[in-house]
């Protein structure tokens, strides 16, 4: 997995609540058997019209936000399906950090598995970052995972919480499966105990 | 011992390892796999030269992409869909997992066939790369959706790295009035608590109205736990559960059945267990519901009117404005005046035999209105066969419904069953997101009985008015 430590980049404002996974990557793009190449279809139905042309006023189509690396969004971001195609599309576009008042559970998990940092902050702080993001490409935000801070273009510092295990994995780019294999003995002994207690499983 | 909730008990029984920071390794009893969220996971195993740790606990079935035409054996036109199905076929065989191909009568929607085949049992941990895995919670099993990286993790290790959720109790007191169903319960809950109301929680549904539901109804309730944001929904197992499970292909038999039953009977929340959040509903106050917008929380009783965006607060004002524009609706319009083009009966929410019986009951002596496309997609080949045996299938076809093969169908438009732009659908599925049933398609979620009523009149309709106040022609 790709590491995430520090990121300074353009933040795109997407002030919509309940952004669901069908908006992030519509179902017709779930037919791929690869993890890459989905960035072009990120937010497809908002980003392109019925003829496949770009919708000029959609935020990621505007010149100042085409290279955004941070997304600031509304409450309950990523709700809906478990499709990991959603974080794959976000990452393939070039966004490595999403900031919102809250996230849907599965989407939140999926981000960490793909080197994307989702940051949940109180509404007032998201509002402040949204205003900062609205300044365009000259307003660059900095996200520092080690220090657990977001710094606005004006130098205002906002602290965020992150699960220590997930932080450790992101900072070091660790593979979950390899980590779990280190606990193989515990899995073996659980399995033999469970086979005694619940043989029908 | 300190008192525990049902969730606590299942969690404790599956805890393999716990780190000091609370990150835990949980053992997974059943891993359900479908073609959309698994190819990258199997590919990951191949690249790392890893095996499936417990193929005997892994069950694969294609459902999202499969066409539902009766002649689908001829093959799949869409190349990408075909590649995805071929990949599942190859992966299932290469890694030696249980597999129900399209040609097998037991094929169907993954969340319908798990319970049907007896793979789903009380007290289990069950995962699938699909958010509606919550369905299996109806059996008192801890079941939830995971992403593809986690699918790969479970395939390789039969465990999942988790942190424990909080406990939420949703109690439905009293009995449901006539014409009100499990779907209305689950929609009523989301309507009140919102799509993020359950975030961070595992919900246990309880109370008289839940106890009085069949297993099919309980699955409908748990299915939409995810739409309320919860990781999982649970219902404590009881005689209804045991009766359903007994005798199914993969359910325990003989002495093992007795041993299992003894343990299953301990699977309930202790009286003085701690709840982080409690929500209570009076079943007698729940009415037939429909959605008007593009979020499952956009729920209103059928006799209400389309709301004005200004009646909401915060970010929901602009969300409602956007939703009404997408849905082509004006504030103040009576929901009952909204005309529909299509009726979809099916999905992991409402594609079981009881749902089809419900539709057949409403259609007794009635017909699908001229010009309305009405389709029934049984949740599995076995549900389809049973409905045919009961004579339901023939009656519904005579009433004007298309009678299709099993699959996810129009719930998510990954297969040929899709809405055209602007088309409006009365749907028994679970999500009314923009574009969910086809680009530009407009979805109104409701129960099978309500969808059947809409098929008869061609507009959103209170099923109680149809079945109670009028004699069928």
Coordinates of C-alpha atoms in Angstrom, one line a residue, chain A residues 15-18 20-23 27-28 30-35 44-46 48-50 75-76 79-85 88 102-106 109-110 113-114 163-166 175-181 183-184 186-188 190-191 198-201, chain B residues 13-17 19 21 23 25 27 29-30 36 39-40 50 53 65 78 80-81 83-84 129-131 145-150 152-153 156-157 159 161 195-196 199 226 231 252 256 259-260 263-264 295 297 315 319 322 412-414 431 433 435-436 438-439:
Chain A
X15 CA -20.5 21.1 -0.3
X16 CA -23.0 18.3 -0.8
X17 CA -24.4 16.1 2.0
X18 CA -24.8 12.3 1.6
X20 CA -23.1 8.3 -2.1
X21 CA -20.9 5.7 -3.8
X22 CA -23.2 5.7 -6.9
X23 CA -22.3 9.4 -7.3
X27 CA -22.4 1.1 -11.4
X28 CA -21.5 0.8 -15.0
X30 CA -17.8 -1.6 -11.6
X31 CA -17.4 -4.1 -14.4
X32 CA -13.7 -3.7 -14.4
X33 CA -11.5 -6.5 -13.0
X34 CA -8.7 -4.0 -12.3
X35 CA -8.1 -1.4 -9.5
X44 CA -19.1 10.6 -13.7
X45 CA -22.8 11.6 -13.8
X46 CA -22.1 15.0 -12.2
X48 CA -20.2 14.7 -17.8
X49 CA -23.4 15.4 -19.6
X50 CA -25.4 12.8 -21.5
X75 CA -21.8 15.2 6.0
X76 CA -22.1 11.3 5.6
X79 CA -22.7 6.3 2.0
X80 CA -24.2 3.4 0.2
X81 CA -22.5 0.4 -1.3
X82 CA -19.3 -1.3 -0.2
X83 CA -17.6 -0.8 -3.6
X84 CA -13.9 -0.2 -3.2
X85 CA -14.1 1.3 -6.7
X88 CA -9.9 3.6 -6.2
X102 CA -18.7 12.3 8.9
X103 CA -18.2 9.3 6.7
X104 CA -20.1 6.1 6.0
X105 CA -18.4 3.2 7.8
X106 CA -17.4 0.9 4.9
X109 CA -12.4 1.6 6.1
X110 CA -11.8 1.3 2.4
X113 CA -6.7 0.2 2.6
X114 CA -5.7 2.4 -0.3
X163 CA -7.1 5.5 14.9
X164 CA -3.6 4.8 16.1
X165 CA -3.4 1.4 14.2
X166 CA -4.6 2.9 11.0
X175 CA 0.0 -4.5 4.1
X176 CA -2.8 -5.7 6.4
X177 CA -2.6 -9.3 5.2
X178 CA 1.1 -9.5 6.0
X179 CA 0.5 -8.1 9.4
X180 CA -2.3 -10.6 10.1
X181 CA -0.1 -13.5 8.9
X183 CA -0.8 -13.8 14.0
X184 CA -1.2 -17.1 12.2
X186 CA -3.5 -17.2 17.1
X187 CA -5.8 -18.0 14.2
X188 CA -4.8 -21.7 14.2
X190 CA -8.9 -20.2 17.5
X191 CA -9.8 -22.5 14.7
X198 CA -19.1 -25.1 17.4
X199 CA -18.4 -28.1 15.1
X200 CA -21.4 -27.3 12.9
X201 CA -19.9 -24.1 11.6
Chain B
X13 CA -17.1 -15.7 20.5
X14 CA -15.1 -14.7 17.4
X15 CA -12.3 -12.7 18.9
X16 CA -9.0 -14.1 17.8
X17 CA -6.7 -11.4 19.0
X19 CA -4.2 -5.2 20.4
X21 CA -5.2 0.0 21.0
X23 CA -7.8 -3.0 17.0
X25 CA -8.8 -9.7 14.8
X27 CA -12.7 -14.8 12.9
X29 CA -17.4 -18.1 9.7
X30 CA -18.9 -17.5 6.3
X36 CA -18.2 -7.5 -8.9
X39 CA -11.8 -10.2 -9.1
X40 CA -9.2 -7.8 -7.7
X50 CA -1.5 -17.0 -1.5
X53 CA -7.4 -20.3 3.9
X65 CA -24.3 -8.7 -13.8
X78 CA -22.0 -7.0 -22.6
X80 CA -17.2 -6.5 -19.5
X81 CA -20.0 -8.3 -17.7
X83 CA -15.5 -11.1 -18.4
X84 CA -16.5 -10.5 -14.8
X129 CA -18.1 -7.5 -0.5
X130 CA -21.6 -6.1 -0.6
X131 CA -23.2 -3.6 1.8
X145 CA -20.3 -5.6 4.0
X146 CA -16.6 -5.2 3.4
X147 CA -14.5 -3.7 0.6
X148 CA -12.4 -5.6 -1.9
X149 CA -9.1 -5.2 0.1
X150 CA -11.0 -6.8 3.0
X152 CA -8.7 -10.4 -0.1
X153 CA -7.8 -10.3 3.6
X156 CA -6.2 -15.2 2.8
X157 CA -6.6 -15.3 6.6
X159 CA -10.2 -13.1 9.7
X161 CA -9.3 -6.5 11.4
X195 CA -28.9 7.7 6.7
X196 CA -26.1 8.5 9.2
X199 CA -23.0 5.3 11.8
X226 CA -26.8 -0.2 6.1
X231 CA -22.4 -1.5 10.3
X252 CA -26.5 -28.9 11.2
X256 CA -25.0 -31.3 16.0
X259 CA -25.7 -28.8 20.3
X260 CA -26.2 -25.8 18.0
X263 CA -26.0 -22.4 22.0
X264 CA -28.3 -20.5 19.8
X295 CA -31.7 9.3 -0.3
X297 CA -34.0 8.9 4.5
X315 CA -27.0 20.9 4.1
X319 CA -29.7 18.3 -1.1
X322 CA -31.2 18.9 -6.0
X412 CA -28.6 -1.4 -9.5
X413 CA -28.6 -1.5 -13.2
X414 CA -25.4 -3.4 -13.8
X431 CA -31.6 2.6 -2.8
X433 CA -29.7 7.3 -5.3
X435 CA -28.7 7.0 -11.4
X436 CA -29.0 3.9 -9.3
X438 CA -30.1 3.6 -14.7
X439 CA -28.8 7.1 -15.6

